[in-house]
Structures are given as C-alpha cells and as structure tokens.
Coordinates of C-alpha atoms in Angstrom, one line a residue:
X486 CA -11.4 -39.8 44.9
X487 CA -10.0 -37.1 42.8
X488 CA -9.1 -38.7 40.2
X489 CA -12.1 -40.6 39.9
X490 CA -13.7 -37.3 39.8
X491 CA -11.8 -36.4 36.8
X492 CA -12.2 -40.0 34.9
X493 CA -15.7 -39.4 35.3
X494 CA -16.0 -35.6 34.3
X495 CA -13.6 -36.8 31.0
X496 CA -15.9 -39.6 30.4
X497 CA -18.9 -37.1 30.3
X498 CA -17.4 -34.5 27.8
X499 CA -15.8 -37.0 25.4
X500 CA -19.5 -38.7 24.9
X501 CA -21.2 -35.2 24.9
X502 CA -18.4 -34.1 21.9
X503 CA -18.6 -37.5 20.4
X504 CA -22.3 -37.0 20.2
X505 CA -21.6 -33.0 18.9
X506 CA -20.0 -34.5 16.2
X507 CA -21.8 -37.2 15.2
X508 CA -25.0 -34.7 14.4
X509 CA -22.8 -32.6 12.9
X510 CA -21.6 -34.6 10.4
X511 CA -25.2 -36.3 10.0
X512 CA -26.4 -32.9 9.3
X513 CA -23.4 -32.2 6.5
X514 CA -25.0 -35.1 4.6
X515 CA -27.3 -34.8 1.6
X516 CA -30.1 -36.1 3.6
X517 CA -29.4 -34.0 6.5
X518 CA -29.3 -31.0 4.5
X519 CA -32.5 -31.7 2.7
X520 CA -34.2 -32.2 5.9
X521 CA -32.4 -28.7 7.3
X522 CA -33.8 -27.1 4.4
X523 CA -37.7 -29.0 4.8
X524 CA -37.5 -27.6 7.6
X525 CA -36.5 -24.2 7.2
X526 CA -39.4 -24.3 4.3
X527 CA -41.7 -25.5 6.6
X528 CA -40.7 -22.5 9.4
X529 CA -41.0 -20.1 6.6
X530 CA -44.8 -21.5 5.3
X531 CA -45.9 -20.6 8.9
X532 CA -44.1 -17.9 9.4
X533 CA -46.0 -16.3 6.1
X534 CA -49.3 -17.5 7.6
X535 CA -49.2 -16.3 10.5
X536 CA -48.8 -13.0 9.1
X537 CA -51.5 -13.5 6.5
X538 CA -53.7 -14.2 9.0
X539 CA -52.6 -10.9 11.1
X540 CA -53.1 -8.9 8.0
X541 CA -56.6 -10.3 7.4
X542 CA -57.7 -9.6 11.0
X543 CA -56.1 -6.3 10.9
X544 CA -57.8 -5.3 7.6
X545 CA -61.3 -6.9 9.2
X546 CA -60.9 -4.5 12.1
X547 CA -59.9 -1.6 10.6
X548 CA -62.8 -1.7 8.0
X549 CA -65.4 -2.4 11.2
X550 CA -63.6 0.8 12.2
X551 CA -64.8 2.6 8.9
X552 CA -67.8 1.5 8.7
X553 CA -68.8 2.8 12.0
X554 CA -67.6 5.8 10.9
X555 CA -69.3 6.4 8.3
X556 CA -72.4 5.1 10.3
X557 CA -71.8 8.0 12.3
X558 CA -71.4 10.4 10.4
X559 CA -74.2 9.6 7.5
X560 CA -76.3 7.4 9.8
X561 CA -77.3 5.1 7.1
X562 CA -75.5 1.4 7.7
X563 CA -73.2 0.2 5.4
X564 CA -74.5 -3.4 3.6
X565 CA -71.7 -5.7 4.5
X566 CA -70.6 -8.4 2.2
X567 CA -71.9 -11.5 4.1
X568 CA -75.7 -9.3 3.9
X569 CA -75.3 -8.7 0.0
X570 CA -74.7 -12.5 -0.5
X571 CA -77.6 -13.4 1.7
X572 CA -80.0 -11.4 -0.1
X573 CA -81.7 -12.6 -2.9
X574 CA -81.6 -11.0 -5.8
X575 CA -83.9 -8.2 -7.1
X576 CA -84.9 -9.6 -10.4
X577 CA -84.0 -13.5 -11.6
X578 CA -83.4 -13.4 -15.2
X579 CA -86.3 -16.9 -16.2
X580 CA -85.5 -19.5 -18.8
X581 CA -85.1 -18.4 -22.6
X582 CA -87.6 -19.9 -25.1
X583 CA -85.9 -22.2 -27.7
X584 CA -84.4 -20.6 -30.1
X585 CA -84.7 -17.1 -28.8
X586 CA -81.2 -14.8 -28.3
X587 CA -78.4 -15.8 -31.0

C-alpha cells in the first residue's frame, strides 16, 4: 500500500512539473512573449485609467469644495460650466449682407 502511495504521489508531481515546463517554454517563445507583453500593455492602459478617473473625481470634488467656499464667504454662487453652456448667449452676431466685411 505504501508503495502504491508513492507511485501515485510521483505520478502527480512529474505531470504537475511536466506541465511547469511546458508553459514555460511556451511562454519563452516569440508568441508567448508578445502575448506577456499585450498583456502587461493592457494591465498598464487600466492601470492609467483608473487613475485618470481618480484624478478627475478628485479634482470634481475638491472644486465643489471651493466653490462652496467662496459661496460662503461672498454669498454670490459661482456659474458652473455645465450653466454657462446652457445659457444662451447675450447677443447673436445675425447674417452679414453680401459683400459687406473684407
């Protein structure tokens, strides 16, 4: 029983390293380093998202932050930028006549 014990533990780690290998030496191909370095890319292109997106929503907060602020202290509202573009605009320069201008 013992040594069946043994075969069978040797029989697990030799297919384990046998499959170690084999991805190793997949991965030291030129295909399996292109793909280790997609992927890396790809990791990297998120990772700088992510922290785009963190700076964005810091900067959003910390200028609601301000703006509160100086609502406070001036009590007059700052006009946000969403407001200004939603407003129309005070004077809409009409069509030029033919000819006129140079």
């Amino acid at each position: 029983m013992k040594r069946l014990f043994w075969l069978g533990l040797g029989i697990a780690i030799g297919v384990y390293a046998q499959r170690r290998a084999s991805e190793a030496a997949r991965n030291l191909t030129p295909a399996g380093i292109g793909a280790n370095l997609a992927d890396g890319l790809r990791e990297l292109g998120a990772g700088l998202g992510a922290f785009g997106a963190e700076v964005r929503a810091g900067m959003a907060a910390r200028e609601r932050e301000l703006a509160e602020l100086v609502e406070r202290r001036t009590g007059t509202a700052l006009p946000t930028y969403a407001n200004a573009l939603a407003e129309e605009p005070a004077h809409r320069p009409g069509r030029r006549a033919r000819g006129a201008g140079a």
